[in-house]
Amino acid sequence: MGNSQKNQGLTSHTVRGEIARVVYANDEGTYSVLRVRDSNGQEHVVVGNISGAFEGQNLEATGKYETHREFGRQLRVEQFRFTLPSTREGIVKYLSSGMIEGIGPKYAECIVNHFGEKTLDILDNYSVRLQEVPGIGKKRAAMISGAWKEQSAKRDTFIFLQGLGISSLFCQKLYKEYGDRTAQVVKNNPYQLADEIDGIGFLMADRIASSLGISNDAAIRLAAGAIYTINQLTAAGHCCYPTEEFVQKCAETLQVDNEQAQCGITEALTQSLLVEDSGMYYPRNLFKAESELPGHLLRLISVKRHCGERLAKIPAASNILLSDEQLTAVERAGHSPVSIITGGPGVGKTTVVGEIVRKAKAAGLKIYLAAPTGRAAKRMSESTGFPAKTLHRMLKWEPAERSFAYNQYHPLPCDLLIVDEVSMLDLSLALCLFRAIKAGTTVILVGDKDQLPSVGPGDVFHCLLKSRLFLVTHLSKIFRQGEGSRIILNAHRVNNGQMPEGNSKQQELTDFYWIEQDDPERVADLILRMQSERIPQRFGFHPARDIQVLTPMNRGQVGTAALNQSLQEKLNPGHKPQFKSGDKVFKTGDKVMQTSNNYDKNVFNGDMGRIGNIDIKEKQFSVYFDNRAVTYEFTETDQLTLAYAITIHKSQGSEFPAVIMPMLNQHYMMLQRNLLYTGMTRARRLLILIGSSKAIGMAVRNSRLEPRYSKLLERLSNYRQEH
């Protein structure tokens, strides 16, 4: 409540009574407001981390009283537990809450009128007597009885979990995963939940552990904290981390001294969850990936003959004029088993790939085209006239096996493989890809070295470029198709450390506009008007389908969270079918993005789609990804986010007809040249850059790249020397 309240002392108080009214309840369990009526009939306002509360339940809550400036005296809860109601009114409210299938307000009233305060005992032990209630026949009685028995263990479990401060959403997830074993699993090792339940990370597990009385220096906590710390570092792009700095990071995370942090690391090493190698700590999976990948790369480049040699026999197309750089790139596809083509926008990478595909078709080669994202694969298909797939779909994930169908034992059946947007390739996906390529296949890797690095851990593309193991063609000449594009010209200016050129003639239609503005409130309002009115009216773009807002950050007035809420209201208004998950509302027609890989659904991090049907009764909804419908449970919304506005990082591999990109002084933590450059190159036909000269200048001048700890380059060099 901040400065809107004053503390009423340090004395703890306990309130016991029936929940008379749920004033407000956040599904995530972060905040609830309840009115609780005690045995004397007095009502108390109880606030805090309480979830899963229903009117009619009994609650025992302990906390400290405080006075809110607007709402008066209230008990801020520190501990609580639910119990079943005992009064007639409470039982009616509880049974009416929707907890029991087959009982709504009408039947709840009838049942309690018949059995009174013995109702819950009847449901527990004599449910056959439900048939005595007027209007309840044998079939409905059996349904209610079955639902009550089914809920019995679940109710006790939920009461236990909620007493630990676990929200109703996660109670459902836990029970779905562990069933009747849930309470025991949580008691035995709450940190296990962070590994096995989506959305429960170390911090939430740590709060649960604290509620269970697990001490700060318990071995189980210290080891879990070490794993959490390394996972946080890999989420920032690192494959490993220097040992001394890692101990310090763990100590800060766990709020313990370095010696205790080292104990946790040692325990994680003993459990083979961490690996120490050459002064670095790794998560086991990334150590294995980094150690194994060089062998697959050297296997591919060490062949004496490869399928692409047949390309050299096919004459160049007579109707396409290629530059010397482009001719070199095409020729290298026939001379080298693995070659790399890199360059910025408008330099003819697409033309080169198209010519290689044409030659390969003429030579009778079996061709595979792939890219890390669906949008990049679709763009590749459109530009070459040849079908392309995402890497995940090309490698064919098999849910039952929890692995890709194509691997070192069952390689891809192609002669030529061209992979675009390789800068997006993280270490784990790179390993899966190169495992699945058989020796003798010709491989061409295409990417822009100046884009942001992969979202996942590693810096694979730069390591390949620096390794000097592969023939690399750098395309630099901007071709005719880009000469009239101010997007492309300004992107290259930024990449060369120069400021983009503003608009000299405001009335002249062009594809690039820079609007000088740095006030966040005005920028947020400008984005709304631009997307909903000005751009559609002047350029004819559809406001929701064609225009994408890209922003450096999630937080703030021009961050994704705030912009998505306001853009949703503006672009998808009305009371159409919708549901609430935490503080987010999802509606039919909403633009959404998948934020994690879901191999079972065949949907991957960064995939964008639209919400279709919402089934409130079944608590399910569908999302259309390129006309393919995927079904989600309401409890799976943590995998999705609204995507009217997305971060520039999340836009990698995508291209949009029109882009609005704010870049303000308040984004100073994120202002880097490669971030600005990446965002600019996402726009195909129109880019609106909004920001001050100071902010844009900060980004242009800041070409320093944050280091990503990895030993891949060193391992590639060592592997070559050893073999």
XYZ file of C-alpha atoms in Angstrom:
723
model
C 0.000 0.000 0.000
C 3.059 2.250 0.163
C 2.548 5.619 1.873
C -1.234 5.249 1.839
C -1.245 3.371 5.127
C 0.394 3.423 8.522
C 1.504 0.451 10.577
C -0.573 -0.410 13.615
C 2.331 -1.913 15.565
C 4.051 -5.268 15.456
C 1.462 -7.341 17.356
C -0.022 -10.239 15.395
C -3.777 -10.828 15.475
C -5.848 -13.803 14.344
C -9.291 -13.568 12.762
C -11.521 -16.637 12.545
C -14.803 -16.681 10.753
C -16.800 -17.184 7.601
C -15.945 -15.450 4.322
C -18.992 -13.248 3.849
C -17.777 -11.649 0.644
C -14.860 -11.905 -1.754
C -14.364 -8.232 -2.552
C -11.411 -8.869 -4.871
C -9.271 -11.906 -5.699
C -6.317 -11.991 -8.067
C -6.067 -15.437 -9.696
C -2.298 -15.374 -9.298
C -2.674 -15.115 -5.534
C -0.739 -11.861 -5.328
C -3.545 -9.920 -3.665
C -7.039 -10.563 -2.261
C -9.555 -8.534 -0.273
C -12.108 -10.443 1.836
C -14.820 -9.591 4.327
C -14.746 -12.176 7.135
C -17.614 -12.424 9.668
C -16.552 -13.787 13.065
C -18.727 -15.731 15.544
C -19.923 -12.458 17.103
C -21.210 -11.202 13.760
C -18.459 -8.585 13.421
C -16.979 -8.159 9.928
C -13.225 -7.801 9.363
C -11.479 -6.680 6.177
C -8.691 -9.163 5.450
C -6.118 -8.468 2.716
C -3.027 -10.177 1.383
C -1.700 -13.200 -0.457
C -4.867 -15.309 -0.256
C -6.133 -17.258 -3.247
C -8.911 -19.720 -3.938
C -11.286 -18.060 -1.477
C -15.022 -18.779 -1.814
C -17.918 -17.201 -0.002
C -19.102 -19.523 2.743
C -15.677 -21.000 3.522
C -14.299 -20.597 7.012
C -10.980 -18.806 7.248
C -8.387 -18.523 9.988
C -6.010 -15.667 9.162
C -3.103 -14.279 11.180
C -1.431 -10.961 10.475
C -1.016 -7.348 11.559
C -3.609 -4.590 11.463
C -2.961 -1.482 9.406
C -5.032 1.548 8.483
C -5.554 2.295 4.804
C -6.064 5.970 4.008
C -9.138 5.205 1.891
C -10.479 1.835 3.092
C -9.801 2.045 6.837
C -8.653 -0.679 9.213
C -7.695 -4.032 7.699
C -5.736 -7.149 8.631
C -2.749 -7.799 6.356
C -2.397 -11.575 6.304
C 0.879 -13.367 6.965
C -0.532 -16.887 7.432
C -3.926 -18.409 6.712
C -5.828 -21.645 6.342
C -9.269 -22.541 5.021
C -11.761 -24.841 6.720
C -15.152 -26.054 5.532
C -18.198 -23.952 6.540
C -20.394 -24.936 9.485
C -23.430 -22.622 9.241
C -26.408 -23.144 6.919
C -25.739 -19.881 5.121
C -22.053 -20.696 4.752
C -22.747 -24.152 3.359
C -25.172 -22.714 0.782
C -22.588 -20.148 -0.341
C -19.863 -22.784 -0.497
C -21.897 -25.285 -2.526
C -23.017 -22.451 -4.835
C -19.427 -21.463 -5.594
C -19.018 -23.857 -8.528
C -16.628 -26.144 -6.663
C -18.904 -29.180 -7.075
C -20.154 -30.234 -10.494
C -23.936 -30.547 -10.592
C -24.597 -28.079 -7.770
C -25.476 -24.477 -8.537
C -27.244 -21.883 -6.366
C -30.677 -23.508 -6.858
C -29.659 -27.043 -5.870
C -27.407 -25.774 -3.072
C -30.422 -24.045 -1.512
C -32.600 -27.147 -1.883
C -29.996 -29.517 -0.414
C -29.273 -27.313 2.620
C -32.992 -26.681 3.209
C -33.429 -30.467 3.412
C -30.365 -31.474 5.475
C -29.486 -28.263 7.270
C -26.133 -28.154 9.070
C -25.681 -31.908 8.490
C -25.349 -31.339 4.722
C -21.580 -31.840 4.517
C -21.778 -34.993 6.674
C -24.491 -36.338 4.343
C -22.319 -35.625 1.293
C -19.342 -37.322 2.957
C -21.049 -40.444 4.289
C -24.644 -40.830 3.076
C -24.722 -39.303 -0.401
C -27.410 -41.760 -1.545
C -29.828 -39.691 0.553
C -29.482 -36.812 -1.921
C -32.393 -38.457 -3.762
C -34.611 -37.356 -0.876
C -34.181 -33.733 -2.029
C -37.054 -32.594 -4.293
C -35.828 -32.209 -7.877
C -32.747 -34.413 -7.462
C -33.127 -37.765 -9.155
C -30.914 -40.818 -9.114
C -28.722 -39.622 -12.006
C -28.008 -36.162 -10.571
C -27.493 -37.600 -7.093
C -24.876 -39.997 -8.467
C -23.170 -37.148 -10.337
C -23.044 -34.937 -7.233
C -21.854 -37.833 -5.086
C -19.085 -38.705 -7.525
C -17.980 -35.081 -7.840
C -17.968 -34.627 -4.064
C -15.848 -37.744 -3.480
C -13.527 -36.768 -6.293
C -13.130 -33.334 -4.749
C -12.603 -34.619 -1.199
C -8.879 -35.323 -1.461
C -8.512 -32.352 -3.765
C -10.211 -30.034 -1.237
C -7.879 -31.115 1.544
C -4.899 -30.709 -0.762
C -6.019 -27.261 -1.910
C -6.555 -26.144 1.687
C -2.999 -27.287 2.472
C -1.523 -25.607 -0.624
C -3.431 -22.376 -0.133
C -2.182 -22.304 3.428
C 1.300 -22.096 1.897
C 0.261 -19.091 -0.188
C -0.043 -21.026 -3.464
C -2.579 -19.505 -5.854
C -5.627 -21.378 -7.136
C -4.116 -21.429 -10.640
C -1.006 -23.246 -9.419
C -3.041 -25.455 -7.067
C -4.789 -26.747 -10.180
C -1.502 -27.233 -12.028
C 0.057 -29.091 -9.118
C -2.942 -31.347 -8.633
C -3.096 -32.093 -12.356
C 0.576 -33.151 -12.274
C 0.732 -35.073 -8.974
C -2.886 -35.948 -8.091
C -3.352 -37.271 -4.570
C 0.444 -37.215 -4.058
C 0.556 -33.419 -4.341
C 0.831 -32.571 -0.638
C 3.544 -35.181 -0.089
C 5.577 -33.996 -3.095
C 5.412 -30.394 -1.894
C 6.430 -31.368 1.658
C 9.306 -33.590 0.508
C 10.909 -31.118 -1.890
C 9.172 -27.857 -2.829
C 12.140 -26.995 -5.083
C 11.167 -29.924 -7.295
C 8.188 -27.834 -8.414
C 10.473 -25.281 -10.098
C 11.775 -28.005 -12.440
C 8.496 -29.752 -13.143
C 5.695 -27.156 -13.146
C 5.534 -24.404 -15.780
C 5.378 -20.999 -14.153
C 6.744 -22.065 -10.762
C 10.297 -20.847 -10.548
C 12.833 -20.954 -7.767
C 11.542 -17.783 -6.082
C 8.012 -19.160 -5.693
C 9.352 -22.551 -4.596
C 11.565 -20.752 -2.078
C 8.559 -18.955 -0.581
C 6.757 -22.288 -0.267
C 9.833 -23.841 1.357
C 9.979 -20.983 3.855
C 6.315 -21.557 4.731
C 7.187 -25.218 5.341
C 9.976 -24.211 7.714
C 12.921 -25.163 5.485
C 15.937 -23.160 6.682
C 17.965 -20.719 4.578
C 21.078 -22.878 4.773
C 19.393 -26.229 4.051
C 21.374 -28.233 1.472
C 18.252 -28.726 -0.651
C 17.756 -24.944 -0.836
C 21.387 -24.099 -1.543
C 21.576 -26.631 -4.396
C 18.295 -25.415 -5.880
C 19.572 -21.835 -5.650
C 22.731 -22.765 -7.558
C 20.648 -24.307 -10.349
C 18.341 -21.284 -10.401
C 21.347 -18.953 -10.675
C 22.894 -20.830 -13.603
C 19.483 -20.943 -15.318
C 19.141 -17.173 -14.915
C 22.557 -16.723 -16.495
C 21.739 -19.031 -19.422
C 18.486 -17.098 -19.910
C 20.717 -14.042 -20.370
C 22.606 -15.887 -23.121
C 25.536 -17.474 -21.295
C 26.439 -21.152 -21.786
C 28.675 -21.157 -18.709
C 30.010 -18.766 -16.075
C 33.422 -18.224 -14.407
C 33.640 -20.173 -11.150
C 34.505 -17.341 -8.732
C 31.914 -14.946 -10.140
C 29.334 -17.722 -10.104
C 29.861 -18.333 -6.369
C 29.270 -14.619 -5.773
C 26.124 -14.644 -7.931
C 24.751 -17.633 -5.997
C 25.468 -15.957 -2.657
C 23.573 -12.843 -3.784
C 20.626 -14.907 -5.032
C 20.377 -17.005 -1.868
C 21.308 -14.155 0.505
C 23.940 -16.325 2.181
C 27.731 -16.067 2.451
C 30.111 -17.401 -0.211
C 30.977 -20.482 1.808
C 27.336 -21.547 2.038
C 26.844 -20.755 -1.659
C 29.807 -23.007 -2.469
C 28.145 -25.793 -0.451
C 25.081 -25.489 -2.690
C 27.244 -25.587 -5.821
C 29.087 -28.657 -4.520
C 25.772 -30.388 -3.860
C 24.574 -29.546 -7.384
C 27.846 -30.929 -8.790
C 27.386 -34.118 -6.740
C 23.897 -34.525 -8.208
C 25.359 -33.974 -11.714
C 23.133 -30.943 -12.188
C 26.161 -28.711 -12.706
C 29.468 -29.406 -14.463
C 32.804 -27.689 -13.783
C 35.194 -27.445 -16.723
C 38.154 -25.180 -17.477
C 37.288 -22.659 -14.772
C 33.624 -22.492 -15.775
C 30.388 -23.859 -14.333
C 27.880 -25.217 -16.858
C 24.369 -26.653 -16.676
C 24.868 -30.287 -17.688
C 22.846 -30.075 -20.914
C 24.811 -27.081 -22.239
C 28.160 -28.641 -21.352
C 27.158 -31.725 -23.323
C 25.939 -29.592 -26.253
C 29.066 -27.424 -26.361
C 31.316 -30.490 -26.151
C 29.449 -32.463 -28.807
C 28.735 -29.787 -31.435
C 32.333 -29.350 -32.745
C 32.495 -33.034 -33.660
C 29.407 -32.774 -35.878
C 30.689 -29.614 -37.582
C 34.102 -31.153 -38.271
C 32.396 -34.327 -39.558
C 30.513 -32.238 -42.141
C 33.500 -30.238 -43.413
C 35.925 -33.177 -43.501
C 34.227 -35.098 -46.345
C 36.094 -35.590 -49.605
C 32.944 -35.328 -51.753
C 29.614 -33.608 -51.185
C 26.325 -33.429 -53.076
C 26.658 -29.737 -53.947
C 29.534 -30.404 -56.319
C 26.881 -31.037 -58.971
C 25.897 -27.353 -58.771
C 29.132 -26.342 -60.523
C 27.993 -28.101 -63.703
C 24.817 -25.973 -63.961
C 25.301 -22.723 -65.921
C 24.323 -19.387 -64.411
C 20.866 -18.028 -65.155
C 20.861 -15.763 -68.191
C 18.102 -13.508 -66.871
C 19.747 -12.661 -63.518
C 22.732 -10.362 -63.179
C 24.800 -11.204 -60.103
C 27.591 -9.130 -58.551
C 31.039 -10.592 -57.967
C 30.167 -11.083 -54.280
C 26.975 -12.927 -55.142
C 28.699 -15.089 -57.777
C 31.308 -16.057 -55.179
C 28.578 -17.094 -52.714
C 26.831 -19.222 -55.373
C 30.099 -20.833 -56.498
C 31.127 -21.676 -52.942
C 27.952 -23.712 -52.538
C 29.392 -26.045 -55.170
C 32.944 -26.036 -53.813
C 32.486 -26.359 -50.046
C 30.376 -28.800 -48.001
C 29.563 -26.007 -45.517
C 29.572 -22.314 -46.458
C 28.248 -19.146 -44.836
C 26.588 -16.124 -46.459
C 26.236 -13.009 -44.327
C 25.161 -9.423 -44.926
C 22.602 -6.793 -43.997
C 19.242 -5.945 -45.584
C 19.029 -5.258 -49.314
C 22.414 -6.785 -50.186
C 21.007 -9.685 -52.202
C 21.109 -12.660 -49.824
C 17.662 -13.701 -51.084
C 18.799 -13.487 -54.729
C 21.785 -15.725 -53.975
C 19.655 -18.308 -52.191
C 17.166 -18.263 -55.071
C 19.947 -18.895 -57.611
C 21.382 -21.765 -55.543
C 17.923 -23.333 -55.294
C 17.446 -22.956 -59.073
C 20.762 -24.681 -59.762
C 20.043 -27.428 -57.223
C 16.680 -28.173 -58.828
C 18.346 -28.334 -62.255
C 20.975 -30.687 -60.826
C 18.305 -32.975 -59.386
C 19.339 -32.432 -55.761
C 16.920 -33.055 -52.898
C 16.580 -29.610 -51.298
C 15.537 -28.648 -47.765
C 15.045 -25.010 -46.735
C 14.614 -24.073 -43.070
C 14.676 -21.183 -40.604
C 14.326 -20.900 -36.808
C 10.890 -19.193 -36.883
C 7.665 -19.690 -38.792
C 7.717 -16.145 -40.188
C 11.300 -16.503 -41.438
C 10.449 -19.851 -43.056
C 7.374 -18.357 -44.715
C 9.432 -15.443 -46.078
C 12.007 -17.911 -47.377
C 9.279 -19.884 -49.187
C 7.852 -16.727 -50.776
C 11.238 -15.458 -51.977
C 12.483 -18.755 -53.459
C 9.216 -20.306 -54.623
C 10.301 -23.459 -52.792
C 8.729 -24.770 -49.550
C 10.605 -24.000 -46.327
C 9.944 -25.235 -42.791
C 10.882 -24.180 -39.288
C 13.818 -26.118 -37.891
C 11.574 -27.744 -35.286
C 9.106 -28.987 -37.896
C 11.855 -30.104 -40.266
C 13.501 -32.146 -37.490
C 10.039 -33.536 -36.501
C 9.472 -33.514 -32.761
C 8.028 -36.791 -31.430
C 6.117 -36.102 -28.188
C 6.074 -39.728 -27.055
C 9.862 -39.979 -27.337
C 10.502 -36.400 -26.138
C 13.047 -35.995 -28.930
C 13.402 -35.134 -32.615
C 12.772 -37.875 -35.165
C 15.787 -36.790 -37.205
C 19.120 -37.192 -35.414
C 22.578 -38.730 -35.861
C 21.027 -42.191 -36.215
C 18.246 -41.072 -38.555
C 19.625 -38.121 -40.566
C 17.714 -35.741 -42.791
C 17.207 -37.222 -46.299
C 18.439 -34.193 -48.241
C 21.379 -33.357 -50.509
C 21.296 -29.595 -49.960
C 20.220 -27.813 -46.784
C 19.923 -24.020 -46.645
C 19.250 -22.471 -43.219
C 18.293 -18.789 -42.985
C 18.441 -16.419 -39.962
C 21.283 -18.447 -38.427
C 22.044 -15.606 -35.986
C 18.963 -16.850 -34.083
C 20.398 -20.332 -33.618
C 21.131 -21.046 -29.953
C 23.483 -23.783 -28.770
C 20.876 -26.464 -28.016
C 19.007 -26.094 -31.303
C 22.290 -25.912 -33.224
C 23.303 -29.284 -31.757
C 19.974 -30.871 -32.735
C 20.319 -29.469 -36.256
C 23.905 -30.519 -36.973
C 23.386 -33.936 -35.376
C 20.715 -34.598 -37.996
C 22.803 -33.684 -41.069
C 24.548 -36.615 -42.725
C 28.102 -36.323 -44.019
C 28.124 -35.397 -47.696
C 25.165 -33.046 -47.431
C 25.919 -29.539 -48.691
C 25.003 -27.000 -46.021
C 24.588 -23.248 -46.585
C 24.104 -21.015 -43.541
C 22.624 -17.544 -44.139
C 22.405 -14.741 -41.613
C 23.159 -11.173 -40.605
C 26.109 -11.013 -38.213
C 25.029 -7.585 -36.949
C 21.608 -8.700 -35.694
C 20.955 -9.343 -32.030
C 22.331 -12.691 -30.868
C 20.030 -15.652 -30.236
C 17.441 -15.400 -27.477
C 18.655 -18.747 -26.123
C 22.142 -19.404 -24.715
C 25.201 -19.251 -26.924
C 26.625 -17.174 -29.748
C 26.808 -19.923 -32.345
C 26.764 -17.823 -35.534
C 29.622 -15.557 -34.432
C 31.661 -18.575 -33.274
C 31.234 -20.186 -36.700
C 32.261 -16.947 -38.431
C 35.323 -16.490 -36.223
C 36.423 -20.140 -36.360
C 37.869 -19.844 -39.907
C 36.691 -23.391 -40.553
C 34.145 -22.377 -43.193
C 34.109 -20.365 -46.397
C 32.354 -17.075 -45.570
C 30.957 -14.641 -48.149
C 30.246 -11.129 -46.836
C 27.689 -9.368 -49.055
C 27.909 -5.599 -48.708
C 26.615 -3.935 -51.894
C 23.078 -2.525 -51.605
C 21.136 -3.449 -54.731
C 18.594 -1.622 -56.831
C 15.611 -3.029 -54.899
C 16.969 -1.258 -51.825
C 18.201 1.994 -53.345
C 14.814 3.680 -52.999
C 14.224 2.248 -49.536
C 15.017 4.673 -46.759
C 14.495 1.827 -44.268
C 17.430 -0.081 -45.767
C 19.627 2.980 -46.228
C 19.044 4.112 -42.638
C 19.558 0.610 -41.258
C 22.971 0.539 -42.931
C 23.743 4.026 -41.619
C 22.974 2.889 -38.081
C 25.052 -0.253 -38.552
C 27.968 1.902 -39.677
C 27.685 4.119 -36.587
C 25.826 6.995 -38.275
C 22.567 8.628 -37.256
C 19.540 7.784 -39.418
C 18.384 10.558 -41.709
C 15.107 12.218 -40.779
C 12.359 13.323 -43.130
C 13.296 16.243 -45.356
C 9.853 16.537 -46.935
C 7.061 15.758 -44.502
C 4.387 15.606 -47.222
C 6.300 13.159 -49.404
C 5.254 9.537 -48.966
C 8.212 7.360 -48.041
C 8.853 4.142 -46.114
C 10.751 5.689 -43.175
C 9.662 8.402 -40.714
C 11.445 9.580 -37.589
C 9.213 11.444 -35.141
C 11.105 13.430 -32.491
C 9.391 12.814 -29.160
C 10.619 11.614 -25.776
C 7.685 12.092 -23.400
C 6.500 8.524 -22.607
C 2.853 9.516 -22.122
C 2.743 11.388 -25.437
C 4.557 8.550 -27.208
C 2.091 5.960 -25.877
C -0.813 8.103 -27.094
C 0.906 8.662 -30.443
C 1.384 4.909 -30.948
C -2.331 4.315 -30.352
C -3.363 6.978 -32.863
C -0.735 5.902 -35.408
C -1.770 2.256 -35.356
C -5.527 2.681 -35.182
C -6.021 5.712 -37.465
C -3.149 7.538 -39.150
C -1.201 4.662 -40.732
C -4.303 2.757 -41.951
C -5.798 5.936 -43.409
C -2.628 7.122 -45.160
C -1.025 3.830 -46.217
C -3.917 1.358 -46.217
C -2.376 -1.095 -43.742
C -4.731 -3.172 -41.577
C -4.261 -1.910 -37.982
C -4.066 -5.336 -36.320
C -2.750 -7.641 -39.071
C -0.124 -5.474 -40.777
C 1.221 -3.107 -38.124
C 3.514 -4.306 -35.346
C 4.770 -2.278 -32.382
C 8.344 -3.156 -31.358
C 9.733 -1.759 -28.125
C 12.993 -2.282 -26.212
C 11.423 -3.246 -22.877
C 8.477 -4.933 -21.172
C 8.079 -2.354 -18.404
C 7.128 1.319 -18.460
C 4.496 3.406 -20.239
C 5.872 2.375 -23.634
C 6.734 -1.164 -22.593
C 4.932 -4.220 -23.926
C 2.696 -4.706 -20.853
C 1.149 -1.210 -20.878
C 0.983 -0.931 -24.670
C -0.661 -4.336 -25.085
C -3.403 -3.395 -22.661
C -4.175 -0.081 -24.381
C -3.815 -1.519 -27.914
C -6.123 -4.402 -27.032
C -8.786 -1.932 -25.891
C -8.332 0.142 -29.044
C -7.982 -2.595 -31.692
C -10.155 -5.345 -30.188
C -12.901 -3.539 -28.257
C -16.279 -4.765 -27.076
C -17.608 -7.497 -24.815
C -16.786 -10.432 -27.077
C -16.049 -13.859 -25.520
C -13.187 -13.397 -23.068
C -11.642 -14.695 -19.860
C -9.246 -13.373 -17.261
C -5.959 -14.977 -16.251
C -4.230 -13.122 -13.463
C -4.205 -9.469 -14.447
C -4.529 -10.232 -18.172
C -7.717 -10.428 -20.214
C -7.770 -12.640 -23.324
C -10.464 -12.059 -25.968
C -11.545 -13.718 -29.177
C -9.524 -12.066 -31.952
C -6.573 -11.095 -29.763
C -3.093 -11.181 -31.262
C -0.900 -13.434 -29.084
C 2.621 -14.860 -29.006
C 3.887 -18.177 -27.654
C 6.657 -17.460 -25.117
C 8.101 -20.949 -24.642
C 8.568 -24.093 -26.706
C 5.634 -26.491 -26.420
C 6.705 -29.551 -28.353
C 3.473 -31.420 -27.601
C 1.425 -28.709 -29.277
C 4.044 -28.180 -31.996
C 4.168 -24.481 -31.111
C 7.427 -22.698 -30.408
C 8.819 -19.621 -28.693
C 8.062 -16.570 -30.841
C 5.189 -18.085 -32.862
C 2.409 -15.514 -33.293
C -1.284 -16.236 -33.756
C -4.838 -15.106 -32.999
C -7.308 -16.348 -30.414
C -10.281 -18.100 -31.991
C -13.029 -19.827 -30.023
C -13.214 -19.433 -26.226
C -15.164 -22.126 -24.348
C -15.921 -20.753 -20.879
C -17.621 -23.961 -19.730
C -14.749 -26.264 -20.686
C -12.159 -23.604 -19.762
C -10.434 -23.993 -23.117
C -9.617 -21.740 -26.050
C -8.038 -22.081 -29.472
C -5.241 -20.091 -31.098
C -4.780 -20.013 -34.864
C -1.153 -20.129 -35.980
C -1.151 -19.744 -39.793
C -4.651 -21.270 -40.011
C -3.676 -24.201 -37.744
C -5.845 -24.315 -34.612
C -4.138 -25.220 -31.327
C -6.183 -25.851 -28.171
C -5.106 -24.442 -24.792
C -6.504 -24.854 -21.283
C -7.125 -21.653 -19.326
C -4.351 -22.832 -16.977
C -1.840 -22.693 -19.864
C -2.036 -18.946 -20.452
C 1.390 -18.496 -18.852
C 2.738 -19.767 -22.206
C 1.124 -16.887 -24.093
C 1.263 -13.126 -24.053
C -0.636 -10.442 -25.940
C 1.383 -9.484 -29.019
C 0.046 -6.154 -30.249
C 3.394 -4.912 -28.913
C 6.438 -7.176 -28.539
C 10.059 -6.609 -27.601
C 12.637 -6.159 -30.348
C 14.375 -9.288 -29.037
C 11.196 -11.313 -29.599
C 10.869 -9.965 -33.155
C 14.035 -11.711 -34.368
C 13.474 -13.727 -37.511
C 10.185 -11.960 -38.199
C 9.307 -9.314 -40.761
C 6.214 -7.104 -40.706
C 4.642 -4.875 -43.387
C 4.739 -1.889 -41.016
C 6.595 -1.306 -37.746
C 6.213 1.390 -35.073
C 9.303 1.497 -32.844
C 9.684 3.800 -29.830
C 13.227 4.338 -28.519
C 13.324 6.790 -25.633
C 15.766 8.078 -23.040
C 14.009 5.940 -20.424
C 15.207 2.886 -22.377
C 18.851 3.844 -21.728
C 19.627 0.428 -20.184
C 18.783 -1.235 -23.504
C 20.007 1.331 -26.021
C 22.462 -0.529 -28.217
C 23.288 -0.290 -31.908
C 22.396 -3.905 -32.706
C 19.027 -3.506 -30.937
C 18.109 -0.443 -33.021
C 19.443 -2.081 -36.199
C 17.517 -5.320 -35.571
C 14.262 -3.442 -34.956
C 14.684 -1.315 -38.097
C 15.304 -4.365 -40.294
C 12.046 -5.997 -39.161
C 10.036 -3.459 -41.226
C 9.340 -4.430 -44.832
C 7.354 -1.485 -46.240
C 7.020 1.145 -43.503
C 8.993 2.079 -40.379
C 7.920 4.755 -37.907
C 10.759 5.468 -35.463
C 9.681 7.520 -32.435
C 12.332 8.946 -30.128
C 14.665 11.788 -29.279
C 17.960 12.474 -31.026
C 19.630 11.848 -27.674
C 18.142 8.342 -27.290
C 18.795 7.365 -30.919
C 22.315 8.758 -30.633
C 22.966 6.727 -27.484
C 21.921 3.561 -29.334
C 23.989 4.345 -32.449
C 27.139 5.081 -30.438
C 26.802 2.054 -28.157
C 28.287 -0.735 -30.259
C 29.699 -2.573 -27.242
C 28.350 -6.112 -27.148
C 27.655 -7.742 -23.810
C 29.963 -10.760 -23.511
C 28.360 -14.182 -23.620
C 30.397 -16.785 -21.807
C 30.979 -19.797 -24.043
C 33.899 -22.073 -24.900
C 32.541 -23.129 -28.291
C 35.074 -21.159 -30.338
C 37.920 -22.562 -28.249
C 36.529 -26.094 -28.553
C 36.204 -25.751 -32.341
C 39.850 -24.715 -32.545
C 41.038 -27.498 -30.229
C 38.919 -30.118 -31.980
C 40.391 -29.179 -35.357
C 43.937 -29.443 -34.003
C 43.260 -32.795 -32.341
C 41.673 -34.291 -35.461
